[in-house]
Amino acid sequence: MGATVPGEASAEGAPARSFLTTISSALAPVTGVVRSLEIDTRMLGMIGALIVIWVSFNIVSGGTFLTARNLWNLSVQSASIAIMATGMVLVIVSRNIDLSVGSMLGFLGYTMAMFQAVWIPQSLGLGFEQPFTWVLTLVIGIALGAAIGGLQGFIVAYGGVPSFIVTLGGLLVWRGLIFRYAQGQTIAPLDTTFQMLGGGTVGTRVGALGEWPSWTLGVVMCVAIVYVMISSRRRRRRYAFPVRAIWAELLVGAVTCGAVLGIVLVANSYPLPVNVAIQYAEEHGIAIPPGGLFIPTGVAFPVVIMLIVTLVVTFLATRRRFGRYVYAIGGNPDAAALAGINVRRTIMLTFALMGSLAAVSAAVQTARLNAAVTNLGVQNELDVISAAVIGGTSFSGGIGTVPGAILGAVVMQSLRSGMVLLLVDSPTQDIVVGIVLVAAVGLDAVVRRRVN
Amino acid sequence: MLIQKPAMPGVAPQRVPIVELRNIHVAFGGVRAVAGVTLDLYPGEVVGVVGGNGAGKTTLMRTLSGARPPDSGQIFVNGQPVTIGNPRDAKALGIETIYQTLALADNLDAPANVFLGREVTSAATLNDAAMESATRKVIGRLNPNFKNFKTPVLRLSGGQRQAVAIARAIHFNARALIMDEPTAALGPAETAQVHALIRQLKSEGIGIFLVSHDIHDVFDLSERISVMYHGKLVGTVNKNDVTTDEVLGMIILGKPPTKLTQQELAELHG
């Protein structure tokens, strides 16, 4: 590589600058490849960081990090933060913030628990364990979440009160309401079908897809990915626009589908717990083989929910006018207004969406605990905002992606989970996550300054 | 006759103004930014709107573009009284604006900016390919060298950004165009391009309000020149009837040419 020589030669004179020059010239062929792949470089950087984190933890922990069991748990733990992070991206992109998501989650989780454990069975006299209980609870929870999120959004958009203040108030109000009405009580147990949303097990029922449905999900997703790629390529062709090189198209498709199927493979490599498996085998008349019984767990329901939420919010953000307006408002609120966009309504809707996603996460978390406790979701707002920011969402507005936020949530949860494996205490975990948060955003700022 | 009377409907039956602003008032708190201004604009003509800083020309134009509805006064489009309460109303009436700030969402690409608020959708989803295709056509007309249709407009040059803002205004069959300082941020070559464009649009029968501080630009391009001073209209003159010094006198002293003394004119000529 002749290009790196001048960089090295000047290294003695101006070390810092020439170091970067050397790196960028050495990376020249790589950046060429990246450009023809047309992938967000920040996204690639995050995937790279995630791989580094995973491999490092695996080495340091003596091979316990990259196991099906740990990765399955990691996926479940990431899900509830990731679900909310998708909505937080849109809130932050439109130059707002929602500090109330943790308290909303607690309030909504508590309300949903009351619904299925008290109001539906007792107050309405419909009895416990009705087949519709979980759906009704979830629908009411999501509607209530949209309403209280929308109320905060209304005050922000139409009342002109800064979102930081409104949602700081919300953080106190929703949490206060829980304490006021719960009187310290824990609401449990929950409807057994509802509990499946958390990914746990009740008897022989498991909150996961199982082996073949997981594969089906994986294949369906791959088909969908390929379909979207082909149709968008066709559309660009129809207008005679430049398209990606065919090798780049194939590579991106293969890697994406490979990742999806890889996730399914990992989830299917995680067996059901022994006692659950034995009970399941007895109920279904399966003979237990001498080597022990291996029943694949499959993709956990919280992860399935996260995937659905990701698809829906990504669709809203990139394929609908609503999303375009959110980004336009973030880029230049005055321009958005002058273009005739209803800025206030759009902002209110982002908060309503955030509230409904807090309800979805509340369902996952309460279902997983099989209870609603008064401190449910405490400090979740910090994790959710961190996930969005690590995932490349900019506080100056207009920049951020939903898949980025999902990756951000996985990066954060990987750090925590890895440190738990290494028996790092909780305060130290906080210190590390805090440093990583600042470092990630700082690095991003430096890189962006160089690019512009 | 130097000072024109505003054309009233019925007085000139063969030609109806595309846009007529009548007795417009705008106040910010106690400050009267625009006080009783009347202007009109005919198809295929350019009316220069000039005045010093704070004369109220941008505020007046914002009442027409819907950015700031007037406190009182009437707006007529093709002789019909209309209410312009927001930018959407103005666009629906065929009144497009190129703002001095360009009003672009910097994080979005050119097609997204051109179609902002008027996106093309198919099956309730954004049809980016159709929007890009249309954008390539309209920008190609303005600047054949423009290639960056997928990059955020933040990374474009001043001239390219200007092209995006102009494309947005002319793509939707505007009948009247408000251009607020369209060449203030441009180099000589790009300025010449914008001048050529203005002449072309004029020949297509579009009426243009050209807001500018550059008296030479205005003399170059306009048929009539309206001068504002401290929120009021000093007068509207035909370009061929006045000298630049006389218009400068209107801008600086707020007096119509008939009331300028020889001494004042001499001082202006400096």
XYZ file of C-alpha atoms in Angstrom:
722
model
C 0.000 0.000 0.000
C 1.962 2.981 -1.278
C -0.628 5.333 0.105
C 0.260 4.564 3.703
C 3.943 5.452 3.294
C 3.615 9.241 3.337
C 1.457 8.937 6.417
C 4.083 6.872 8.160
C 6.892 9.156 7.048
C 5.280 12.201 8.578
C 4.353 10.296 11.707
C 7.310 11.694 13.642
C 6.412 15.278 12.815
C 2.714 15.383 13.657
C 1.771 12.155 15.334
C -1.938 12.724 16.005
C -2.899 14.024 12.598
C -0.796 11.568 10.599
C -2.149 8.694 12.627
C -5.622 9.505 11.369
C -4.297 10.101 7.858
C -2.608 6.716 7.925
C -5.767 5.048 9.080
C -7.938 6.737 6.496
C -5.544 5.999 3.641
C -5.118 2.415 4.781
C -8.894 2.145 4.925
C -9.342 3.632 1.449
C -10.079 0.295 -0.266
C -12.417 -0.619 2.593
C -14.341 2.637 2.331
C -14.671 1.986 -1.395
C -16.314 -1.344 -0.666
C -18.541 0.220 1.982
C -19.608 2.906 -0.465
C -20.657 0.390 -3.084
C -22.556 -1.554 -0.416
C -24.447 1.668 0.408
C -24.702 0.820 4.087
C -24.662 3.353 6.845
C -21.049 3.386 8.080
C -22.204 4.140 11.597
C -24.320 0.983 11.540
C -21.296 -1.013 10.409
C -19.226 0.530 13.187
C -21.804 -0.520 15.741
C -21.974 -4.062 14.449
C -18.180 -4.123 14.648
C -18.250 -2.815 18.222
C -20.837 -5.425 19.171
C -18.703 -8.236 17.739
C -15.659 -6.929 19.633
C -17.670 -6.804 22.880
C -19.043 -10.305 22.395
C -15.712 -11.893 21.482
C -13.866 -10.121 24.312
C -16.387 -11.181 26.919
C -16.320 -14.702 25.551
C -12.554 -14.905 25.892
C -12.405 -13.300 29.330
C -15.305 -15.374 30.667
C -13.746 -18.589 29.396
C -16.349 -19.268 26.727
C -19.541 -18.731 28.719
C -20.655 -15.570 26.901
C -21.234 -16.932 23.420
C -23.459 -19.789 24.503
C -27.015 -20.366 23.335
C -28.228 -19.960 26.896
C -26.560 -16.610 27.458
C -27.473 -15.217 24.064
C -31.089 -16.318 24.485
C -31.262 -14.549 27.835
C -29.507 -11.538 26.362
C -32.149 -11.323 23.642
C -34.968 -11.408 26.196
C -33.284 -8.839 28.442
C -32.668 -6.480 25.509
C -36.204 -6.745 24.194
C -38.111 -4.498 26.586
C -35.559 -1.660 26.350
C -35.272 -2.099 22.576
C -39.049 -1.876 22.142
C -39.129 1.526 23.832
C -35.918 2.686 22.161
C -37.601 2.492 18.742
C -40.092 5.126 19.858
C -37.465 7.181 21.673
C -35.596 7.530 18.366
C -38.540 9.386 16.857
C -38.999 11.532 19.953
C -35.318 12.543 19.992
C -35.155 12.957 16.201
C -37.928 15.562 16.469
C -35.765 17.456 19.002
C -37.662 16.327 22.081
C -37.026 13.929 24.935
C -39.210 11.627 26.990
C -37.947 11.176 30.538
C -41.202 9.619 31.692
C -40.997 6.237 29.916
C -39.867 4.338 33.018
C -42.669 5.772 35.127
C -45.210 5.325 32.338
C -44.049 1.724 32.067
C -44.556 1.230 35.805
C -47.969 2.887 35.754
C -49.147 0.978 32.679
C -47.755 -2.320 33.965
C -49.529 -1.795 37.226
C -52.797 -0.927 35.487
C -52.569 -3.950 33.191
C -51.898 -6.177 36.176
C -54.938 -4.767 37.947
C -57.015 -5.392 34.847
C -56.222 -9.059 34.538
C -55.898 -9.896 38.222
C -58.672 -7.779 39.739
C -60.927 -5.779 37.444
C -61.740 -8.283 34.680
C -62.114 -11.381 36.887
C -63.564 -9.804 40.025
C -65.029 -6.356 39.408
C -66.582 -7.411 36.097
C -67.173 -10.917 37.424
C -65.780 -12.588 34.305
C -63.503 -14.902 36.229
C -59.800 -15.726 35.951
C -57.947 -17.312 33.047
C -60.324 -16.309 30.289
C -58.915 -16.848 26.783
C -59.466 -13.171 25.918
C -57.931 -11.767 29.115
C -54.431 -11.236 27.727
C -55.573 -9.555 24.497
C -58.050 -7.306 26.241
C -55.442 -6.330 28.821
C -52.831 -5.636 26.169
C -55.178 -3.591 23.977
C -56.396 -1.519 26.921
C -52.817 -1.034 28.111
C -51.632 0.146 24.689
C -54.607 2.485 24.331
C -54.007 3.919 27.793
C -50.301 4.291 26.994
C -51.113 6.175 23.793
C -53.497 8.382 25.762
C -51.088 9.367 28.534
C -48.167 9.687 26.110
C -50.421 11.739 23.852
C -51.436 13.945 26.779
C -47.781 14.741 27.460
C -47.265 15.313 23.746
C -50.274 17.637 23.665
C -48.807 19.749 26.447
C -45.445 19.848 24.663
C -46.793 20.589 21.184
C -49.805 22.785 21.868
C -48.892 24.148 25.292
C -45.371 25.069 24.307
C -43.860 23.591 27.464
C -40.407 22.041 26.806
C -40.598 18.252 26.591
C -37.819 17.936 29.173
C -40.057 19.655 31.724
C -43.318 17.964 30.744
C -41.846 14.471 30.884
C -39.850 15.232 34.020
C -43.212 16.066 35.543
C -44.595 12.875 34.018
C -41.780 10.885 35.590
C -42.915 12.078 39.009
C -46.650 11.961 38.378
C -46.965 8.441 36.947
C -44.638 6.980 39.562
C -46.463 8.864 42.288
C -49.795 7.507 41.068
C -48.539 3.947 41.368
C -47.417 4.438 44.947
C -50.623 6.282 45.752
C -52.888 3.482 44.557
C -50.751 0.403 45.063
C -50.044 1.231 48.715
C -46.956 -0.932 48.405
C -48.943 -3.933 47.220
C -47.625 -6.279 44.564
C -50.257 -7.431 42.075
C -49.819 -11.149 41.349
C -50.290 -13.724 39.942
C -51.103 -12.743 36.406
C -53.068 -14.514 33.713
C -51.033 -17.516 32.536
C -51.452 -16.704 28.839
C -50.387 -13.125 29.518
C -47.289 -14.483 31.269
C -46.177 -16.019 27.967
C -45.482 -12.476 26.690
C -42.534 -12.362 29.077
C -40.801 -15.417 27.654
C -41.003 -17.482 30.845
C -42.534 -20.897 31.386
C -45.747 -21.885 33.166
C -45.969 -25.642 33.590
C -45.225 -26.968 30.129
C -46.229 -23.770 28.357
C -43.250 -21.805 27.153
C -43.118 -18.136 26.193
C -41.239 -18.888 23.003
C -42.046 -20.005 19.490
C -40.548 -23.495 19.642
C -38.432 -25.095 16.968
C -40.413 -25.129 13.703
C -42.328 -21.888 14.171
C -38.963 -20.229 14.822
C -37.557 -21.553 11.557
C -40.744 -20.499 9.789
C -40.395 -16.993 11.213
C -36.773 -16.880 10.071
C -37.606 -18.017 6.556
C -40.566 -15.641 6.269
C -38.338 -12.754 7.341
C -35.683 -13.741 4.803
C -38.262 -13.908 2.034
C -39.558 -10.491 3.081
C -36.026 -9.018 3.089
C -35.292 -10.404 -0.370
C -38.664 -9.223 -1.644
C -38.094 -5.673 -0.396
C -34.604 -5.612 -1.908
C -35.787 -6.883 -5.283
C -38.797 -4.594 -5.492
C -36.830 -1.482 -4.566
C -34.155 -2.436 -7.119
C -36.835 -2.940 -9.749
C -38.410 0.374 -8.971
C -35.076 2.179 -9.319
C -34.487 0.307 -12.565
C -37.867 1.380 -13.879
C -36.824 5.000 -13.426
C -33.369 4.207 -14.824
C -31.677 5.272 -11.587
C -28.258 3.941 -10.645
C -28.538 0.718 -8.629
C -26.173 -1.129 -6.344
C -23.705 -3.519 -7.965
C -25.230 -6.984 -8.098
C -22.443 -8.503 -5.947
C -23.097 -5.845 -3.303
C -26.812 -6.582 -3.442
C -26.202 -10.315 -3.027
C -23.716 -9.779 -0.209
C -26.042 -7.499 1.758
C -28.931 -9.923 1.239
C -26.870 -12.937 2.250
C -25.453 -11.281 5.367
C -28.856 -9.993 6.491
C -30.599 -13.328 5.940
C -27.648 -15.129 7.502
C -27.999 -12.965 10.611
C -31.729 -13.679 10.844
C -31.287 -17.417 10.439
C -28.327 -17.310 12.825
C -30.552 -15.814 15.511
C -33.091 -18.590 14.956
C -30.354 -21.219 15.076
C -29.059 -19.878 18.399
C -32.580 -19.732 19.849
C -33.209 -23.295 18.732
C -29.930 -24.463 20.249
C -31.161 -23.448 23.672
C -33.035 -26.391 25.170
C -36.007 -26.193 27.521
C -35.105 -26.629 31.186
C -34.823 -30.325 32.101
C -37.906 -30.517 34.337
C -40.055 -28.662 31.781
C -38.778 -30.938 29.024
C -39.522 -34.097 31.000
C -43.016 -32.935 31.870
C -43.579 -31.942 28.255
C -42.390 -35.342 27.059
C -44.726 -37.091 29.470
C -47.718 -35.035 28.357
C -46.988 -35.618 24.692
C -45.972 -39.255 25.065
C -42.436 -38.678 23.865
C -39.913 -41.272 24.952
C -36.932 -39.807 26.763
C -33.765 -40.875 24.928
C -30.771 -42.103 26.953
C -28.655 -38.996 26.240
C -31.307 -36.738 27.817
C -34.079 -34.797 26.156
C -33.336 -31.845 23.893
C -36.388 -29.729 23.083
C -35.443 -26.450 21.380
C -36.901 -23.357 23.038
C -36.994 -21.214 19.934
C -37.270 -17.453 19.636
C -38.698 -15.940 22.820
C -42.008 -14.059 22.583
C -40.494 -10.782 23.859
C -38.079 -10.992 20.934
C -40.920 -11.737 18.530
C -42.760 -8.693 19.908
C -39.600 -6.623 19.530
C -39.272 -7.722 15.896
C -42.881 -6.782 15.175
C -42.447 -3.397 16.886
C -39.225 -2.788 14.960
C -40.938 -3.534 11.655
C -43.917 -1.337 12.461
C -41.914 1.636 13.735
C -39.353 1.363 10.922
C -42.221 1.339 8.453
C -43.733 4.430 10.094
C -40.367 6.172 10.181
C -39.222 5.489 6.639
C -42.227 4.671 4.475
C -44.939 6.934 5.801
C -45.432 10.687 5.680
C -45.504 10.753 9.469
C -41.889 9.558 9.645
C -40.742 11.913 6.915
C -42.293 14.785 8.865
C -40.650 13.715 12.125
C -37.240 13.824 10.425
C -38.031 17.110 8.660
C -39.054 18.704 11.955
C -35.826 17.483 13.521
C -33.771 18.839 10.627
C -35.426 22.255 10.523
C -38.667 22.928 12.420
C -39.245 26.258 10.649
C -38.813 24.706 7.227
C -41.232 21.940 8.181
C -43.846 24.490 9.226
C -43.311 26.571 6.070
C -43.742 23.410 3.992
C -47.234 23.148 5.444
C -46.501 20.278 7.816
C -48.682 20.129 10.913
C -45.725 20.231 13.295
C -47.746 20.183 16.512
C -49.837 17.198 15.563
C -46.762 15.265 14.422
C -44.948 15.944 17.702
C -47.980 14.917 19.723
C -48.191 11.669 17.785
C -44.539 10.788 18.495
C -45.301 11.035 22.209
C -48.464 8.974 21.827
C -46.455 6.304 20.011
C -43.855 6.416 22.793
C -46.599 5.878 25.375
C -48.050 2.893 23.545
C -44.585 1.334 23.244
C -44.081 1.857 26.983
C -47.282 -0.188 27.403
C -45.894 -2.998 25.239
C -42.687 -3.051 27.281
C -44.745 -2.920 30.460
C -46.596 -6.044 29.322
C -43.308 -7.838 28.641
C -41.780 -6.852 31.981
C -44.804 -7.613 34.161
C -45.379 -10.885 32.323
C -41.774 -11.858 32.905
C -42.003 -11.057 36.621
C -45.508 -12.521 36.823
C -46.289 -9.504 38.981
C -46.584 -5.752 38.987
C -44.373 -4.127 41.581
C -44.251 -0.450 42.489
C -40.689 0.095 41.269
C -41.268 -1.536 37.891
C -39.375 0.374 35.204
C -37.405 2.615 37.561
C -34.509 4.183 35.610
C -35.646 2.526 32.394
C -35.735 5.983 30.805
C -31.954 6.164 31.170
C -31.442 2.794 29.474
C -33.858 3.654 26.685
C -32.301 7.053 25.988
C -28.808 5.521 26.158
C -29.801 2.797 23.697
C -31.122 5.365 21.233
C -28.048 7.562 21.600
C -25.509 4.722 21.399
C -27.473 3.662 18.336
C -26.609 6.911 16.601
C -29.569 9.158 17.413
C -28.453 12.769 17.603
C -29.710 15.174 20.241
C -29.444 18.017 17.768
C -32.337 16.371 15.954
C -33.043 14.926 12.540
C -30.656 11.985 12.780
C -31.270 8.476 14.093
C -32.519 5.094 12.931
C -34.735 2.458 14.487
C -32.398 -0.486 13.722
C -29.556 1.585 15.195
C -31.469 1.951 18.453
C -32.122 -1.802 18.566
C -28.401 -2.409 18.162
C -27.739 0.219 20.817
C -30.010 -1.646 23.234
C -28.225 -4.927 22.465
C -24.799 -3.294 22.947
C -25.838 -1.936 26.349
C -27.399 -5.169 27.477
C -24.360 -7.117 26.245
C -22.105 -4.973 28.406
C -24.294 -5.491 31.452
C -24.808 -9.178 30.857
C -21.102 -9.752 30.215
C -20.152 -7.947 33.379
C -22.665 -10.025 35.336
C -20.974 -13.154 33.992
C -17.639 -11.759 35.160
C -19.181 -11.045 38.593
C -18.678 -7.297 38.239
C -20.741 -5.499 40.884
C -23.636 -3.264 39.922
C -22.024 0.140 40.722
C -19.048 -0.756 38.528
C -21.443 -1.792 35.762
C -23.047 1.641 35.938
C -19.653 3.317 35.739
C -18.687 1.290 32.655
C -22.008 1.847 30.878
C -21.800 5.564 31.661
C -18.307 5.828 30.213
C -19.271 3.820 27.133
C -22.258 6.101 26.541
C -20.145 9.248 26.591
C -17.311 7.638 24.623
C -19.650 6.356 21.914
C -21.216 9.764 21.363
C -17.808 11.491 21.568
C -16.268 9.139 19.014
C -19.243 9.646 16.751
C -18.850 13.425 16.968
C -15.141 13.197 16.107
C -15.773 10.915 13.137
C -18.574 13.121 11.845
C -16.421 16.239 12.105
C -13.761 14.517 10.004
C -16.293 13.359 7.419
C -17.786 16.838 6.976
C -47.745 59.680 -14.200
C -45.053 58.257 -12.011
C -46.849 56.813 -9.069
C -49.335 54.147 -10.015
C -52.646 53.762 -8.359
C -53.241 50.192 -7.253
C -55.274 48.475 -9.919
C -58.818 47.923 -8.755
C -60.913 45.088 -10.174
C -63.097 46.578 -12.851
C -60.729 49.440 -13.628
C -58.600 47.237 -15.885
C -61.097 44.615 -17.063
C -58.821 43.016 -19.636
C -56.127 42.148 -17.106
C -56.827 40.737 -13.665
C -53.917 40.627 -11.236
C -52.906 37.132 -10.097
C -52.356 38.477 -6.639
C -53.501 41.610 -4.969
C -52.650 42.606 -1.397
C -54.937 45.340 -0.142
C -54.353 47.471 2.944
C -52.304 44.832 4.769
C -51.425 45.417 8.422
C -49.077 43.319 10.576
C -47.909 44.226 14.054
C -45.499 42.442 16.369
C -46.489 43.503 19.841
C -46.492 47.301 19.585
C -44.289 47.403 16.486
C -46.158 48.056 13.267
C -44.094 45.994 10.831
C -46.466 46.490 7.910
C -48.954 49.352 7.983
C -51.579 49.530 5.270
C -49.670 48.306 2.235
C -51.343 47.630 -1.102
C -49.549 45.756 -3.910
C -50.528 43.841 -6.992
C -48.891 41.406 -9.375
C -49.879 40.555 -12.955
C -49.142 37.393 -14.917
C -45.728 37.354 -16.533
C -44.346 40.341 -14.666
C -41.698 40.780 -12.018
C -42.380 43.272 -9.274
C -39.325 44.235 -7.291
C -40.026 44.752 -3.599
C -37.250 46.853 -2.108
C -36.538 48.726 1.070
C -33.983 49.020 3.837
C -33.580 46.580 6.726
C -36.759 46.438 8.760
C -38.798 48.125 6.032
C -41.295 45.267 6.289
C -40.840 43.679 2.874
C -40.201 40.157 4.184
C -43.064 40.444 6.675
C -45.392 41.590 3.897
C -44.370 38.645 1.742
C -44.891 36.276 4.657
C -48.562 37.291 4.802
C -48.883 36.127 1.218
C -46.952 32.879 1.723
C -49.074 32.009 4.759
C -46.162 32.056 7.201
C -47.691 34.971 9.141
C -51.321 35.801 8.370
C -52.031 39.552 8.338
C -53.756 41.226 11.282
C -56.038 43.020 8.842
C -56.341 43.628 5.127
C -57.495 41.593 2.181
C -55.808 39.288 -0.282
C -57.254 38.647 -3.746
C -56.145 35.876 -6.047
C -57.375 36.218 -9.654
C -59.803 38.807 -8.406
C -61.356 36.540 -5.785
C -60.984 37.349 -2.083
C -59.098 34.558 -0.289
C -57.976 33.739 3.229
C -54.419 32.536 3.607
C -54.115 31.168 7.110
C -51.075 28.934 6.651
C -48.480 27.913 4.040
C -50.729 25.104 2.841
C -53.458 27.605 1.842
C -50.965 29.674 -0.145
C -49.644 26.649 -2.011
C -53.165 25.488 -2.799
C -53.707 28.874 -4.477
C -50.556 28.456 -6.568
C -48.444 30.862 -4.529
C -44.968 29.475 -3.906
C -42.157 31.000 -1.898
C -38.398 30.750 -2.021
C -37.292 31.958 1.385
C -34.072 33.788 1.986
C -33.047 31.037 4.396
C -34.173 28.516 1.737
C -36.176 26.688 4.450
C -34.641 23.297 3.702
C -34.581 20.337 6.065
C -30.804 19.871 6.001
C -30.895 16.230 7.054
C -33.109 15.179 4.135
C -32.110 14.665 0.510
C -33.183 16.789 -2.429
C -36.314 14.797 -3.422
C -37.560 14.764 0.176
C -37.124 18.535 0.362
C -38.738 19.248 -2.997
C -41.800 17.207 -2.021
C -41.846 18.130 1.676
C -45.480 18.376 2.739
C -46.641 17.189 -0.701
C -45.162 13.704 -0.862
C -46.087 11.316 -3.630
C -47.520 8.150 -2.136
C -48.618 4.855 -3.559
C -50.557 2.388 -1.419
C -50.265 4.828 1.493
C -46.481 4.621 1.492
C -43.943 7.145 0.239
C -43.000 6.603 -3.387
C -39.393 7.796 -3.190
C -38.541 6.609 -6.673
C -41.308 8.688 -8.259
C -40.269 11.724 -6.211
C -36.624 11.263 -7.152
C -37.544 10.953 -10.806
C -39.557 14.171 -10.766
C -36.823 15.929 -8.806
C -34.185 14.858 -11.322
C -36.299 16.379 -14.080
C -37.016 19.694 -12.424
C -33.513 20.221 -11.018
C -32.004 19.080 -14.311
C -33.767 22.047 -15.859
C -32.137 24.413 -13.369
C -28.697 22.913 -13.018
C -27.674 20.067 -15.349
C -24.584 19.345 -13.229
C -26.607 18.474 -10.149
C -25.919 14.827 -9.281
C -26.369 14.374 -5.529
C -29.952 13.243 -5.257
C -29.408 10.883 -2.345
C -27.249 13.025 -0.059
C -28.613 15.244 2.700
C -28.837 18.796 1.350
C -26.562 19.852 4.222
C -23.621 18.572 2.151
C -24.564 20.501 -1.001
C -23.060 23.791 -2.139
C -24.959 27.076 -1.784
C -25.959 27.042 -5.440
C -27.172 23.468 -5.293
C -29.210 24.170 -2.174
C -30.711 27.144 -3.952
C -31.612 24.870 -6.857
C -33.445 22.535 -4.481
C -35.411 25.433 -2.987
C -36.289 26.789 -6.435
C -37.237 23.324 -7.695
C -39.650 22.987 -4.803
C -41.303 26.278 -5.744
C -41.641 25.707 -9.484
C -42.447 21.999 -9.624
C -46.045 22.420 -8.519
C -47.224 24.765 -11.305
C -46.919 27.988 -9.359
C -48.830 30.983 -10.688
C -47.166 33.453 -8.393
C -43.689 33.191 -6.963
C -42.169 35.047 -4.037
C -38.380 35.140 -4.185
C -36.795 36.574 -1.054
C -33.197 37.605 -1.791
C -32.723 34.731 -4.240
C -29.131 35.602 -5.147
C -27.815 36.939 -1.842
C -25.745 33.820 -1.113
C -24.693 33.018 -4.681
C -21.591 33.537 -6.792
C -21.670 35.375 -10.146
C -22.255 32.281 -12.307
C -25.072 31.013 -10.126
C -26.590 34.492 -9.961
C -26.646 34.594 -13.761
C -28.406 31.209 -13.749
C -31.080 32.504 -11.384
C -31.561 35.602 -13.546
C -32.031 33.428 -16.620
C -34.521 31.322 -14.711
C -36.514 34.358 -13.600
C -36.772 35.533 -17.224
C -37.861 32.081 -18.310
C -40.530 31.822 -15.613
C -41.749 35.267 -16.544
C -42.125 34.204 -20.161
C -44.200 31.257 -18.956
C -46.681 33.728 -17.487
C -45.718 33.343 -13.822
C -45.860 36.484 -11.715
C -42.896 37.066 -9.433
C -42.406 39.227 -6.360
C -38.669 39.748 -6.200
C -37.570 40.864 -2.744
C -34.038 42.205 -2.908
C -31.681 44.742 -1.478
C -29.679 44.749 -4.711
C -31.045 47.660 -6.694
C -29.226 46.562 -9.852
C -30.758 43.081 -9.753
C -34.139 44.668 -9.354
C -33.650 47.105 -12.234
C -32.359 44.274 -14.348
C -35.313 41.966 -13.816
C -38.415 43.911 -12.792
C -41.110 45.740 -14.696
C -42.293 47.614 -11.652
C -40.642 48.403 -8.354
C -42.446 48.796 -5.041
C -40.521 50.574 -2.329
C -41.224 50.112 1.363
C -40.071 52.362 4.165
C -40.782 51.794 7.870
C -43.657 49.411 7.174
C -45.336 51.680 4.644
C -45.392 51.672 0.873
C -43.562 54.719 -0.465
C -44.830 53.942 -3.924
C -44.795 51.624 -6.901
C -42.978 52.893 -9.980
C -42.447 51.690 -13.521
C -38.801 50.838 -13.979
C -38.551 52.778 -17.233
C -39.831 55.966 -15.617
C -37.225 56.284 -12.893
C -33.491 56.308 -12.310
C -31.690 54.162 -9.748
C -30.950 57.320 -7.784
C -34.619 58.122 -7.530
C -35.379 54.617 -6.255
C -32.502 54.918 -3.795
C -34.092 58.129 -2.612
C -37.343 56.288 -2.017
C -35.527 53.552 -0.106
C -33.316 55.768 2.035
C -35.472 58.864 2.567
C -38.882 57.262 2.194
C -40.027 59.940 -0.277
C -41.462 59.446 -3.751
C -39.306 60.896 -6.582
C -41.643 63.868 -7.088
C -40.922 65.046 -3.563
C -37.170 64.625 -3.721
C -35.251 67.887 -3.880
C -32.338 68.329 -6.276
C -30.042 68.616 -3.295
C -31.186 65.279 -1.868
C -30.713 63.630 -5.246
C -27.242 65.068 -5.537
C -26.329 63.751 -2.086
C -27.623 60.292 -2.995
C -25.532 60.266 -6.089
C -22.653 61.183 -3.810
